């Protein structure tokens, strides 16, 4: 169960690490890197360990009990 669901508009494809920063889930690229490498981020329901994972329209990533849906601009 997730506490929040937010649509996140960006140009696609966008790398996971950058998306975490742009949506405000992580305060810096270094923080995003460690959260991804630590297995704390999921993409479309699966744990994702690649910070360069490309996100596209319709993808959902989750972190810290929040979900974010990618909506292309």
mmCIF file of C-alpha atoms in Angstrom:
data_model
loop_
_atom_site.group_PDB
_atom_site.id
_atom_site.type_symbol
_atom_site.label_atom_id
_atom_site.label_comp_id
_atom_site.label_asym_id
_atom_site.label_seq_id
_atom_site.Cartn_x
_atom_site.Cartn_y
_atom_site.Cartn_z
ATOM 1 C CA UNK A 1 0.000 0.000 0.000
ATOM 2 C CA UNK A 2 1.365 3.385 -0.991
ATOM 3 C CA UNK A 3 0.513 6.645 0.750
ATOM 4 C CA UNK A 4 0.688 8.909 -2.272
ATOM 5 C CA UNK A 5 0.519 8.778 -6.042
ATOM 6 C CA UNK A 6 1.795 11.646 -8.149
ATOM 7 C CA UNK A 7 1.959 12.166 -11.891
ATOM 8 C CA UNK A 8 5.336 13.432 -12.941
ATOM 9 C CA UNK A 9 5.739 15.250 -16.267
ATOM 10 C CA UNK A 10 9.114 15.055 -17.972
ATOM 11 C CA UNK A 11 10.784 14.645 -21.279
ATOM 12 C CA UNK A 12 11.335 10.986 -22.001
ATOM 13 C CA UNK A 13 13.339 8.914 -21.772
ATOM 14 C CA UNK A 14 14.605 10.050 -18.391
ATOM 15 C CA UNK A 15 17.133 8.213 -16.240
ATOM 16 C CA UNK A 16 15.882 6.915 -12.897
ATOM 17 C CA UNK A 17 18.494 8.802 -10.865
ATOM 18 C CA UNK A 18 17.533 12.103 -12.505
ATOM 19 C CA UNK A 19 13.825 11.406 -12.098
ATOM 20 C CA UNK A 20 14.269 10.887 -8.341
ATOM 21 C CA UNK A 21 15.939 14.289 -8.127
ATOM 22 C CA UNK A 22 13.507 16.120 -10.407
ATOM 23 C CA UNK A 23 10.433 14.940 -8.515
ATOM 24 C CA UNK A 24 11.989 15.907 -5.178
ATOM 25 C CA UNK A 25 12.155 12.371 -3.779
ATOM 26 C CA UNK A 26 15.921 12.746 -3.275
ATOM 27 C CA UNK A 27 17.776 15.943 -2.496
ATOM 28 C CA UNK A 28 20.843 15.161 -4.587
ATOM 29 C CA UNK A 29 22.219 12.832 -7.214
ATOM 30 C CA UNK A 30 24.450 11.203 -4.628
ATOM 31 C CA UNK A 31 21.461 10.455 -2.388
ATOM 32 C CA UNK A 32 19.510 9.049 -5.353
ATOM 33 C CA UNK A 33 22.467 6.856 -6.333
ATOM 34 C CA UNK A 34 22.718 5.329 -2.848
ATOM 35 C CA UNK A 35 18.960 4.764 -2.572
ATOM 36 C CA UNK A 36 18.897 2.987 -5.955
ATOM 37 C CA UNK A 37 22.010 0.909 -5.251
ATOM 38 C CA UNK A 38 20.594 0.056 -1.806
ATOM 39 C CA UNK A 39 17.525 -1.538 -3.415
ATOM 40 C CA UNK A 40 15.078 1.052 -2.085
ATOM 41 C CA UNK A 41 13.580 2.063 -5.443
ATOM 42 C CA UNK A 42 11.121 0.069 -7.544
ATOM 43 C CA UNK A 43 10.186 0.571 -11.190
ATOM 44 C CA UNK A 44 6.895 -0.954 -12.316
ATOM 45 C CA UNK A 45 6.790 -3.082 -9.171
ATOM 46 C CA UNK A 46 10.314 -4.492 -9.481
ATOM 47 C CA UNK A 47 13.378 -3.446 -7.479
ATOM 48 C CA UNK A 48 15.680 -1.529 -9.804
ATOM 49 C CA UNK A 49 19.418 -1.281 -9.102
ATOM 50 C CA UNK A 50 20.443 0.579 -12.277
ATOM 51 C CA UNK A 51 20.500 4.332 -11.793
ATOM 52 C CA UNK A 52 20.618 4.784 -15.581
ATOM 53 C CA UNK A 53 17.380 2.842 -16.121
ATOM 54 C CA UNK A 54 15.381 4.730 -18.763
ATOM 55 C CA UNK A 55 11.866 5.719 -17.703
ATOM 56 C CA UNK A 56 9.193 6.253 -20.322
ATOM 57 C CA UNK A 57 5.572 7.374 -20.512
ATOM 58 C CA UNK A 58 3.418 5.195 -18.249
ATOM 59 C CA UNK A 59 6.255 3.861 -16.081
ATOM 60 C CA UNK A 60 5.719 3.999 -12.326
ATOM 61 C CA UNK A 61 8.578 4.303 -9.866
ATOM 62 C CA UNK A 62 8.217 4.122 -6.125
ATOM 63 C CA UNK A 63 10.399 5.260 -3.267
ATOM 64 C CA UNK A 64 9.805 5.979 0.411
ATOM 65 C CA UNK A 65 6.152 4.829 0.297
ATOM 66 C CA UNK A 66 5.292 7.136 -2.614
ATOM 67 C CA UNK A 67 4.577 6.312 -6.227
ATOM 68 C CA UNK A 68 5.281 8.485 -9.238
ATOM 69 C CA UNK A 69 3.839 7.892 -12.723
ATOM 70 C CA UNK A 70 5.781 9.191 -15.715
ATOM 71 C CA UNK A 71 3.700 11.269 -18.118
ATOM 72 C CA UNK A 72 5.525 12.513 -21.203
ATOM 73 C CA UNK A 73 5.294 16.174 -22.117
#
